């Protein structure tokens, strides 16, 4: 568990895209963001107060989160000066970089000396159990995709935001690095040892109030041969009550697999539902989430309408159109 | 890769069952077994020559394999004396124990000093790639089970033995600790990091002659919620041309999951085949392997006959009846 609120470290981000993680945190958990720390030449701006380390500390920030990725995911000498100063100022550090904080002797030395935490969210911090498959209380929803990177995390965050807005009980449960930095907690599922994947998902989504929804972040695809095992562990460990189908219509082939066509939404529905019912016989597919970022307004609306009629399920781009119809479908089961 | 042949270390095995790993090696790769090393009180016997370390070395043995598990999987002080002496004599060591060889400072010190290898087959020794899904040459068969521990490894070993007997080109590809110790090579799939599972299986079963069969050791079950992700990674990384369904008819519920019934063979067939065809559209289900160890002769024969008629597939207990009919079915595709 990463302590909030955060000071967002944007470093010397060459452009806005490099600060995608910081943007995600600011968009989805603005209440976790006290301010931003920018170095000379930084081209990204979260439109929140620029602060020195001391100012952010005084404003209550607990953790400096590296919200920027530079080429190769490495920690530069210039960054390291700031990170050391932050530890000395009393901040914990959190990072999703490939270059682990813990692999930098300067940082570990100062963290040890000051008693601060280094959170490398790419690495599991827990010894997860083997899954036991026991039915848990509360409700769970999982987005399953035709492919990787089709908008499953955003779908989950949109549903969670809409549920909170409506005063419903909801917790977004991250299973990837960006999601973990956004909420401060979660399981980096792609880095978990095979035998413990489903158990990690059970651990992440424990018993809860009967009217509480865990919104589990989806990963991979049952039809993506590189990562399908991770997806199935999510389905069986998460024992979802509801599935949302996720799709990005302009994808020419499976991500990273030029020889593989995308499956139809019907194929994903049938396969995912059959497998989900092993763990939860009551599971239902309740809606479709389309990532329309590469479409104009009219095209996006027409595409969703076509899918809705074909599938007989509420179909929206929750980031563009809002997630109210998906939440309504979830509340109906 | 573990150097063969082996001297089998039986230690002070309290009974034959404790030496199950040694028995597997002796049953399936007798040519890899130069002799056995037994300590005082050992109650197991592989019916191969008892040898001192020096005798086994002179007879050509390269690796001392720990073929026995004691309570808790630990390395006792009495064992350690023998293991140190073996390293000094010039043997590598191989073990599938939870208590890793590399975690014993005495062993690592002597191994370093003598230049010998410590093989802990529970831990992957390779940085596996991400799966790329590219079609590979040669043929592959995988056993998929209704449950864990229903006889998938034995099915594979029986098919491999029958193919070798018939002079066909075949390689058994282990994906678990016992299988790795039997052949000296393989992938401990349950210990691989999630993102690399399917890639590890691709690495294990590379391009080969068009008439060569990789017999891939199956793991878990698509219907076992604790381990199903491992099974799906095997199916997608292995891109099998043929599947064999494996079942143990006396199982009352899924192993370790008292709330879960076993699926039907039909359900396993349909689910596994649909998923396998994502990676290999030509995949076929060619036979059924029944583990009849808890049945009498007549009962076993009657059960296989009933399944054969119901499924329309050759059905045998390959360990009891031989694997010739399964090999015939594989050769026919």
XYZ file of C-alpha atoms in Angstrom:
666
model
C 0.000 0.000 0.000
C 1.465 3.314 -1.126
C 0.765 6.211 1.201
C -1.282 9.054 -0.275
C -1.502 11.912 -1.129
C 1.220 12.254 -3.717
C 3.616 14.796 -5.106
C 3.759 13.969 -8.828
C 7.300 13.928 -10.205
C 7.292 14.959 -13.878
C 11.085 15.325 -14.134
C 12.261 16.660 -17.473
C 9.413 15.041 -19.457
C 10.060 15.832 -23.144
C 6.317 15.946 -23.911
C 2.888 15.353 -22.396
C 2.798 11.684 -23.460
C 5.907 10.905 -21.396
C 3.934 11.916 -18.292
C 1.017 9.537 -19.029
C 1.165 7.921 -15.593
C 0.990 11.297 -13.827
C -1.916 12.240 -16.101
C -3.740 9.041 -15.163
C -3.339 9.735 -11.465
C -4.444 13.342 -11.860
C -7.448 12.402 -14.048
C -8.704 9.537 -11.885
C -7.586 10.442 -8.366
C -7.186 14.245 -8.259
C -7.726 14.066 -4.495
C -4.438 12.103 -4.298
C -2.422 14.873 -5.989
C -1.097 17.694 -3.793
C 1.113 19.164 -6.500
C 3.640 18.536 -9.237
C 7.444 18.698 -9.230
C 8.945 19.750 -12.549
C 12.596 20.075 -13.522
C 14.082 22.507 -16.002
C 12.870 21.803 -19.539
C 9.799 19.822 -18.459
C 7.193 19.946 -21.255
C 4.341 18.327 -19.318
C 1.886 20.094 -17.056
C -0.849 18.528 -14.916
C -2.381 21.981 -14.200
C -1.885 21.540 -10.480
C 0.408 23.674 -8.270
C 4.158 23.457 -8.861
C 5.785 22.760 -5.520
C 9.215 22.342 -4.022
C 9.737 19.238 -1.911
C 9.414 21.300 1.256
C 6.184 22.958 0.092
C 4.643 19.602 -0.841
C 5.672 18.126 2.487
C 4.074 21.045 4.309
C 0.921 20.516 2.214
C 0.694 16.904 3.435
C 2.171 14.881 0.535
C 3.488 11.495 1.705
C 4.908 9.909 -1.459
C 6.804 11.211 -4.465
C 5.443 9.248 -7.434
C 7.486 9.024 -10.612
C 4.779 9.922 -13.094
C 7.057 10.101 -16.109
C 8.818 7.560 -18.289
C 11.938 8.497 -20.192
C 13.632 6.566 -22.951
C 14.548 3.109 -21.675
C 12.803 3.569 -18.345
C 16.029 4.493 -16.564
C 16.660 6.759 -13.581
C 18.973 9.573 -14.720
C 21.609 11.223 -12.538
C 19.577 14.438 -12.544
C 16.480 12.588 -11.348
C 18.444 10.771 -8.696
C 19.445 14.030 -7.020
C 15.776 14.915 -6.610
C 14.860 11.420 -5.413
C 17.589 11.444 -2.759
C 16.492 14.897 -1.599
C 12.877 13.661 -1.434
C 13.829 10.715 0.783
C 15.772 13.086 3.034
C 12.740 15.377 3.146
C 10.658 12.440 4.435
C 8.885 11.222 1.278
C 8.441 7.602 0.284
C 9.113 6.942 -3.409
C 6.914 5.004 -5.849
C 7.794 3.977 -9.394
C 6.664 1.711 -12.189
C 9.934 2.013 -14.124
C 11.839 -1.021 -15.388
C 14.896 0.456 -13.671
C 13.937 -0.452 -10.102
C 14.395 2.028 -7.276
C 15.764 -0.820 -5.165
C 18.522 -1.450 -7.705
C 19.996 2.022 -7.080
C 22.420 1.775 -4.133
C 22.256 5.522 -3.459
C 18.491 5.339 -3.025
C 18.459 2.213 -0.873
C 21.184 3.678 1.366
C 19.250 6.884 1.977
C 15.932 5.024 2.342
C 17.487 2.731 4.955
C 19.032 5.648 6.807
C 15.808 7.685 6.832
C 13.363 4.801 7.277
C 11.490 5.619 4.067
C 9.839 3.130 1.679
C 10.775 2.454 -1.950
C 7.741 1.112 -3.866
C 8.621 -0.612 -7.133
C 5.140 -1.446 -8.357
C 6.439 -3.772 -11.101
C 7.399 -6.270 -8.411
C 4.871 -8.061 -6.198
C 5.328 -7.042 -2.586
C 3.240 -9.872 -1.122
C 3.526 -13.677 -0.962
C 0.194 -14.477 -2.556
C -1.675 -17.681 -1.678
C -2.753 -20.462 -4.038
C -6.366 -19.761 -5.062
C -8.972 -21.719 -3.094
C -11.982 -20.924 -5.306
C -14.301 -20.310 -2.337
C -17.267 -18.085 -3.088
C -16.755 -14.601 -1.679
C -19.381 -12.078 -0.642
C -19.904 -8.836 -2.563
C -20.040 -8.306 -6.308
C -17.282 -8.196 -8.908
C -17.064 -7.043 -12.508
C -14.240 -7.665 -14.970
C -13.623 -6.273 -18.451
C -12.496 -8.904 -20.969
C -11.067 -7.766 -24.262
C -10.793 -8.867 -27.852
C -7.103 -7.889 -27.513
C -4.563 -6.318 -25.143
C -4.656 -2.533 -24.642
C -8.183 -1.991 -25.897
C -9.329 0.126 -22.928
C -10.047 -2.338 -20.133
C -8.402 -0.189 -17.432
C -10.213 2.951 -18.559
C -13.493 1.021 -18.700
C -12.990 -0.052 -15.095
C -11.995 3.426 -13.937
C -15.012 4.964 -15.697
C -17.399 2.485 -14.079
C -15.803 3.072 -10.682
C -16.067 6.858 -11.103
C -19.722 6.636 -12.152
C -20.553 4.350 -9.217
C -18.896 6.754 -6.780
C -20.775 9.652 -8.360
C -24.043 7.770 -7.782
C -23.075 7.039 -4.181
C -22.726 3.314 -4.796
C -20.107 1.193 -3.033
C -17.254 0.524 -5.418
C -13.502 -0.146 -5.367
C -11.271 -0.151 -8.438
C -8.847 -3.087 -8.119
C -5.707 -2.512 -10.202
C -3.838 -5.437 -11.701
C -1.191 -3.429 -13.605
C 1.478 -0.855 -12.850
C -0.375 2.285 -13.919
C -3.513 1.278 -12.060
C -1.505 0.568 -8.915
C 0.106 4.017 -9.004
C -3.305 5.633 -9.587
C -4.932 4.085 -6.520
C -1.851 3.283 -4.414
C -2.670 -0.417 -4.163
C -3.126 -3.554 -6.293
C -1.410 -6.601 -7.776
C 1.119 -6.397 -10.655
C -0.354 -9.562 -12.114
C 1.992 -9.940 -15.075
C 4.904 -10.227 -12.634
C 3.332 -12.842 -10.338
C 4.621 -16.449 -10.336
C 2.337 -18.708 -12.414
C 1.029 -20.853 -9.553
C -0.106 -17.829 -7.563
C -1.838 -15.726 -10.233
C -5.417 -16.701 -9.403
C -4.639 -16.565 -5.681
C -3.311 -13.025 -6.090
C -6.628 -12.001 -7.660
C -8.578 -13.626 -4.813
C -6.347 -11.751 -2.348
C -7.037 -8.485 -4.207
C -10.833 -8.904 -4.135
C -11.754 -10.294 -0.708
C -15.154 -10.715 0.944
C -17.068 -7.469 0.994
C -20.536 -5.988 1.586
C -23.178 -7.661 -0.577
C -23.895 -4.365 -2.338
C -20.218 -3.523 -2.893
C -18.648 -3.789 -6.341
C -15.022 -4.641 -6.955
C -14.142 -3.256 -10.391
C -11.277 -5.568 -11.381
C -8.825 -4.206 -13.949
C -8.657 -6.592 -16.920
C -5.417 -7.768 -18.556
C -4.545 -9.362 -21.887
C -7.144 -11.396 -23.765
C -8.196 -15.040 -23.870
C -7.391 -14.789 -27.588
C -3.910 -13.260 -27.193
C -1.581 -16.252 -27.125
C 1.204 -14.391 -25.297
C -0.881 -13.415 -22.253
C -4.064 -15.502 -22.271
C -3.029 -17.395 -19.131
C -3.003 -14.145 -17.176
C -6.506 -13.353 -18.435
C -7.842 -16.749 -17.396
C -6.307 -16.398 -13.924
C -8.193 -13.092 -13.620
C -11.456 -14.736 -14.660
C -11.060 -17.683 -12.275
C -9.474 -15.779 -9.382
C -11.867 -12.858 -9.725
C -15.002 -15.081 -9.978
C -16.822 -12.129 -11.546
C -20.608 -11.742 -11.342
C -20.494 -9.628 -14.479
C -18.301 -9.288 -17.551
C -17.976 -6.267 -19.834
C -16.662 -6.934 -23.345
C -13.999 -4.453 -24.482
C -12.988 -3.728 -28.056
C -11.028 -1.238 -30.172
C -12.502 -1.346 -33.700
C -9.555 -0.002 -35.720
C -7.026 -2.653 -34.695
C -5.721 -4.516 -37.788
C -4.376 -7.552 -35.902
C -3.691 -8.755 -32.365
C -1.201 -6.457 -30.632
C 2.332 -7.649 -31.368
C 1.051 -10.708 -33.292
C 0.745 -9.764 -36.990
C -0.370 -13.296 -37.905
C -3.413 -13.202 -35.600
C -6.785 -11.638 -36.413
C -8.942 -10.211 -33.664
C -11.777 -12.449 -32.478
C -15.381 -11.326 -32.794
C -17.163 -9.904 -29.760
C -19.420 -12.958 -29.956
C -16.424 -15.299 -29.651
C -15.075 -13.392 -26.645
C -18.521 -13.404 -25.035
C -18.994 -17.151 -25.434
C -15.486 -18.185 -24.397
C -15.191 -15.819 -21.444
C -18.643 -16.626 -20.136
C -18.123 -20.409 -20.319
C -14.870 -20.088 -18.405
C -16.230 -17.571 -15.895
C -19.125 -19.865 -15.021
C -16.659 -22.490 -13.782
C -15.894 -20.150 -10.868
C -19.248 -18.360 -10.705
C -22.216 -20.102 -12.355
C -24.285 -16.910 -12.066
C -21.888 -14.803 -14.143
C -23.454 -12.714 -16.930
C -22.174 -10.558 -19.767
C -23.865 -7.207 -19.170
C -22.432 -4.722 -21.642
C -19.879 -3.718 -24.255
C -17.231 -1.026 -23.975
C -15.878 0.355 -27.254
C -12.678 2.375 -27.368
C -13.566 4.987 -30.014
C -10.485 7.196 -29.636
C -9.637 6.849 -33.332
C -13.184 7.668 -34.520
C -15.139 10.865 -35.059
C -18.309 11.554 -33.050
C -20.736 10.291 -35.675
C -18.669 7.235 -36.510
C -18.340 6.362 -32.814
C -22.077 6.705 -32.209
C -22.949 4.643 -35.294
C -20.486 1.921 -34.381
C -21.812 1.603 -30.828
C -25.392 1.502 -32.128
C -24.542 -1.266 -34.586
C -22.831 -3.360 -31.880
C -25.672 -2.732 -29.439
C -28.232 -4.057 -31.918
C -26.091 -7.017 -32.921
C -25.161 -8.096 -29.397
C -28.349 -7.078 -27.587
C -26.226 -5.421 -24.893
C -25.765 -1.779 -23.813
C -22.768 -0.529 -25.791
C -20.884 2.697 -25.088
C -17.454 4.255 -25.069
C -17.477 4.961 -21.328
C -14.668 7.516 -21.622
C -16.546 9.429 -24.320
C -20.193 8.792 -23.497
C -20.016 8.104 -19.773
C -20.474 4.774 -17.983
C -24.013 5.332 -16.688
C -25.562 2.686 -18.938
C -22.965 0.100 -17.906
C -23.565 0.891 -14.225
C -27.298 0.577 -14.792
C -26.743 -2.869 -16.317
C -24.569 -3.896 -13.383
C -27.125 -2.695 -10.863
C -29.793 -4.760 -12.621
C -28.168 -8.129 -11.909
C 20.305 -28.924 -18.950
C 21.331 -31.489 -16.310
C 24.250 -33.722 -17.334
C 23.426 -37.433 -17.546
C 23.826 -40.222 -16.572
C 22.828 -40.016 -12.940
C 23.617 -41.583 -9.629
C 20.234 -41.746 -7.867
C 20.382 -40.552 -4.258
C 17.760 -42.371 -2.163
C 19.104 -41.165 1.192
C 17.305 -42.648 4.173
C 13.951 -42.954 2.392
C 11.443 -44.291 4.959
C 9.463 -46.158 2.281
C 9.224 -46.711 -1.466
C 6.775 -43.828 -1.956
C 9.314 -41.330 -0.610
C 11.590 -42.267 -3.532
C 8.916 -41.602 -6.185
C 11.134 -39.274 -8.187
C 13.951 -41.858 -8.360
C 11.387 -44.474 -9.391
C 10.157 -42.230 -12.197
C 13.673 -41.718 -13.511
C 14.445 -45.440 -13.300
C 11.123 -46.431 -14.938
C 11.268 -43.921 -17.797
C 14.974 -43.326 -18.397
C 16.804 -46.449 -17.144
C 19.645 -45.557 -19.498
C 20.190 -42.415 -17.389
C 20.682 -44.422 -14.161
C 24.175 -45.755 -13.426
C 23.345 -46.786 -9.899
C 21.767 -45.870 -6.592
C 23.240 -44.394 -3.399
C 21.476 -45.522 -0.235
C 22.144 -44.500 3.352
C 21.640 -46.591 6.447
C 17.990 -47.398 7.044
C 16.915 -46.708 3.450
C 13.679 -48.604 2.718
C 13.549 -47.921 -1.021
C 15.263 -49.930 -3.748
C 15.373 -49.201 -7.471
C 16.836 -52.655 -8.222
C 19.943 -51.132 -9.770
C 23.519 -51.468 -8.432
C 24.324 -49.847 -5.082
C 27.408 -47.694 -5.565
C 29.735 -45.494 -3.599
C 30.393 -42.046 -4.991
C 33.774 -43.192 -6.321
C 32.299 -46.282 -7.983
C 29.570 -44.261 -9.661
C 32.091 -41.693 -10.844
C 34.221 -44.440 -12.330
C 31.116 -45.845 -14.019
C 30.531 -42.492 -15.749
C 27.816 -40.843 -13.616
C 27.852 -37.049 -13.970
C 25.090 -35.849 -11.633
C 23.824 -36.959 -8.229
C 20.045 -36.565 -8.372
C 18.071 -36.313 -5.156
C 15.378 -38.867 -5.910
C 13.786 -38.795 -2.487
C 11.573 -36.387 -0.584
C 11.555 -36.348 3.186
C 9.085 -34.646 5.463
C 9.039 -30.917 4.716
C 11.346 -31.241 1.724
C 14.405 -30.238 3.738
C 18.048 -31.205 3.339
C 19.139 -32.953 6.551
C 22.623 -32.731 8.064
C 23.222 -36.410 7.205
C 22.272 -35.787 3.571
C 24.422 -32.696 3.407
C 27.561 -34.689 4.231
C 26.922 -36.921 1.216
C 26.097 -33.963 -1.033
C 29.329 -32.167 -0.085
C 31.323 -35.347 -0.697
C 29.613 -35.772 -4.075
C 30.569 -32.232 -5.147
C 34.140 -32.902 -4.055
C 34.081 -36.149 -6.040
C 33.159 -34.153 -9.154
C 29.370 -34.627 -9.360
C 26.870 -31.912 -10.160
C 23.773 -31.990 -7.934
C 20.123 -31.861 -9.038
C 17.090 -31.485 -6.797
C 13.400 -30.686 -6.920
C 13.125 -30.048 -3.175
C 11.514 -26.914 -1.746
C 14.682 -26.500 0.313
C 16.909 -25.205 -2.496
C 20.457 -26.446 -2.882
C 21.530 -22.861 -3.535
C 20.174 -21.790 -0.158
C 22.688 -24.031 1.653
C 25.921 -22.047 2.125
C 28.005 -25.212 2.603
C 26.883 -26.539 -0.772
C 27.351 -23.296 -2.669
C 30.838 -22.855 -1.161
C 31.973 -26.324 -2.254
C 30.263 -26.003 -5.649
C 32.038 -22.693 -6.253
C 35.375 -24.111 -5.160
C 35.054 -27.241 -7.308
C 33.318 -25.626 -10.290
C 30.313 -27.960 -10.037
C 26.670 -27.073 -10.844
C 23.724 -27.011 -8.433
C 20.449 -27.609 -10.327
C 17.336 -26.566 -8.412
C 14.683 -27.612 -10.885
C 11.919 -25.734 -9.033
C 13.457 -22.465 -10.201
C 13.617 -21.427 -13.854
C 17.209 -21.192 -15.020
C 16.462 -19.258 -18.208
C 15.101 -15.777 -19.021
C 12.212 -16.889 -21.186
C 10.907 -14.648 -23.982
C 7.385 -13.278 -24.428
C 5.493 -15.674 -26.729
C 5.340 -14.546 -30.360
C 2.748 -17.084 -31.555
C 4.611 -17.821 -34.795
C 3.830 -21.198 -36.340
C 6.655 -23.675 -35.721
C 7.595 -26.716 -37.788
C 7.186 -30.242 -36.437
C 4.233 -31.701 -34.535
C 3.143 -31.298 -30.933
C 0.726 -33.141 -28.664
C -0.541 -32.036 -25.254
C -2.621 -33.878 -22.653
C -5.401 -31.745 -21.136
C -7.124 -32.982 -18.010
C -10.449 -32.813 -16.273
C -8.398 -32.039 -13.142
C -4.832 -31.738 -11.803
C -2.864 -34.940 -11.164
C -4.984 -37.221 -13.335
C -2.056 -38.789 -15.216
C -1.052 -36.240 -17.849
C 2.707 -36.738 -17.277
C 2.420 -40.518 -17.422
C 0.291 -40.238 -20.557
C 3.015 -38.193 -22.209
C 5.796 -40.495 -21.074
C 3.872 -43.560 -22.309
C 3.293 -41.980 -25.725
C 6.955 -40.964 -25.947
C 8.107 -44.481 -24.993
C 5.794 -46.090 -27.560
C 6.958 -43.708 -30.291
C 10.607 -44.457 -29.511
C 9.804 -48.178 -29.561
C 8.312 -47.783 -33.019
C 11.331 -45.807 -34.195
C 9.383 -42.573 -34.557
C 10.917 -39.168 -33.797
C 9.711 -37.999 -30.423
C 10.842 -35.843 -27.508
C 9.128 -35.670 -24.134
C 9.044 -32.017 -23.036
C 8.727 -31.725 -19.243
C 6.941 -28.783 -17.667
C 7.202 -29.905 -14.032
C 9.880 -30.824 -11.520
C 9.623 -34.621 -11.744
C 9.594 -34.592 -15.520
C 12.635 -32.314 -15.608
C 14.597 -34.662 -13.346
C 13.546 -37.659 -15.471
C 14.829 -36.201 -18.737
C 17.382 -33.686 -17.439
C 15.733 -30.730 -19.184
C 12.489 -28.759 -19.293
C 10.598 -25.757 -17.907
C 9.228 -25.589 -14.321
C 6.153 -23.821 -15.634
C 4.396 -23.287 -12.303
C 7.385 -21.179 -11.193
C 7.609 -18.973 -14.298
C 6.576 -15.292 -14.143
C 3.055 -14.807 -15.568
C 4.037 -12.753 -18.625
C 6.542 -15.367 -19.791
C 4.570 -18.615 -19.373
C 3.535 -19.056 -22.993
C 6.962 -17.898 -24.174
C 8.610 -20.534 -21.971
C 6.519 -23.220 -23.677
C 7.467 -21.884 -27.122
C 11.122 -21.953 -26.025
C 10.703 -25.561 -24.840
C 9.193 -26.765 -28.132
C 11.117 -25.069 -30.952
C 11.050 -25.716 -34.702
C 11.749 -29.347 -35.487
C 11.585 -31.932 -38.293
C 8.117 -32.130 -39.848
C 7.759 -35.759 -38.706
C 9.016 -35.086 -35.169
C 6.611 -35.073 -32.214
C 7.078 -32.966 -29.112
C 5.158 -34.662 -26.319
C 4.418 -31.708 -24.040
C 3.754 -32.509 -20.389
C 0.359 -31.126 -19.381
C -0.309 -29.149 -16.185
C -3.409 -28.249 -14.192
C -6.777 -28.050 -15.929
C -8.784 -25.343 -17.676
C -11.468 -26.161 -15.095
C -9.201 -25.938 -12.014
C -9.549 -22.335 -10.871
C -6.219 -22.317 -9.008
C -4.055 -23.270 -11.995
C -6.129 -22.803 -15.161
C -3.950 -19.921 -16.341
C -0.942 -22.248 -16.473
C -2.950 -24.721 -18.558
C -4.015 -22.053 -21.036
C -0.410 -20.839 -21.408
C 0.531 -24.441 -22.290
C -2.226 -24.625 -24.883
C -1.338 -21.293 -26.486
C 2.443 -21.543 -26.150
C 2.506 -25.186 -27.223
C 0.209 -24.614 -30.255
C -0.540 -28.374 -30.227
C -1.590 -30.243 -33.364
C -3.262 -32.842 -31.172
C -4.873 -32.984 -27.751
C -5.371 -36.060 -25.572
C -8.077 -35.817 -22.910
C -6.993 -37.156 -19.490
C -9.281 -38.265 -16.703
C -9.267 -40.142 -13.398
C -12.773 -41.581 -12.869
C -12.793 -42.022 -9.075
C -12.129 -38.380 -8.179
C -14.989 -37.014 -6.032
C -14.206 -33.316 -6.603
C -11.522 -31.085 -8.107
C -8.212 -31.596 -6.343
C -8.021 -29.263 -3.337
C -11.371 -27.637 -4.213
C -14.142 -29.513 -2.392
C -16.808 -27.128 -3.756
C -15.973 -27.904 -7.390
C -17.235 -30.882 -9.405
C -15.148 -32.340 -12.195
C -16.156 -31.276 -15.709
C -17.273 -33.860 -18.248
C -14.822 -35.068 -20.876
C -17.089 -33.416 -23.436
C -16.733 -30.044 -21.695
C -12.946 -30.367 -21.586
C -12.883 -31.394 -25.244
C -14.962 -28.436 -26.397
C -13.230 -25.803 -24.269
C -9.685 -26.984 -24.893
C -10.209 -27.391 -28.617
C -11.764 -23.935 -29.048
C -8.841 -22.364 -27.222
C -6.195 -24.486 -28.960
C -7.501 -23.470 -32.374
C -6.670 -19.838 -31.618
C -2.987 -20.805 -31.835
C -3.348 -23.746 -34.246
C -6.534 -23.873 -36.342
C -5.720 -27.471 -37.378
C -5.672 -28.830 -33.824
C -7.682 -32.019 -33.209
C -8.669 -34.072 -30.182
C -7.371 -37.554 -31.024
C -7.854 -39.761 -27.971
C -8.667 -40.215 -24.304
C -6.324 -41.383 -21.557
C -7.957 -42.842 -18.456
C -6.035 -43.287 -15.217
C -7.468 -46.617 -13.977
C -5.087 -47.121 -11.049
C -7.980 -47.417 -8.596
C -9.921 -49.924 -10.731
C -9.753 -53.669 -11.277
C -8.977 -55.081 -14.730
C -12.569 -55.667 -15.765
C -13.779 -52.379 -14.413
C -10.966 -50.524 -16.194
C -11.688 -52.230 -19.512
C -15.427 -51.607 -19.235
C -14.919 -47.948 -18.337
C -12.596 -47.328 -21.291
C -15.034 -49.060 -23.642
C -17.925 -46.945 -22.419
C -15.930 -43.707 -22.860
C -14.687 -44.820 -26.278
C -18.243 -45.354 -27.516
C -19.516 -42.149 -25.974
C -16.704 -39.920 -27.233
C -15.958 -41.681 -30.502
C -12.239 -41.557 -29.681
C -9.646 -44.267 -28.913
C -9.659 -44.591 -25.125
C -7.031 -46.428 -23.076
C -5.103 -46.341 -19.853
C -1.715 -46.019 -21.549
C 0.155 -47.129 -18.430
C -1.979 -50.270 -18.158
C -2.905 -51.041 -21.751
C -0.031 -49.410 -23.648
C -0.127 -46.257 -25.758
C -0.112 -47.902 -29.192
C -3.661 -46.819 -30.040
C -2.938 -43.210 -29.045
C 0.230 -43.222 -31.168
C -1.744 -44.659 -34.067
C -4.263 -41.828 -33.719
C -1.454 -39.251 -33.627
C 0.192 -40.732 -36.711
C -3.118 -40.515 -38.562
C -3.327 -36.709 -38.425
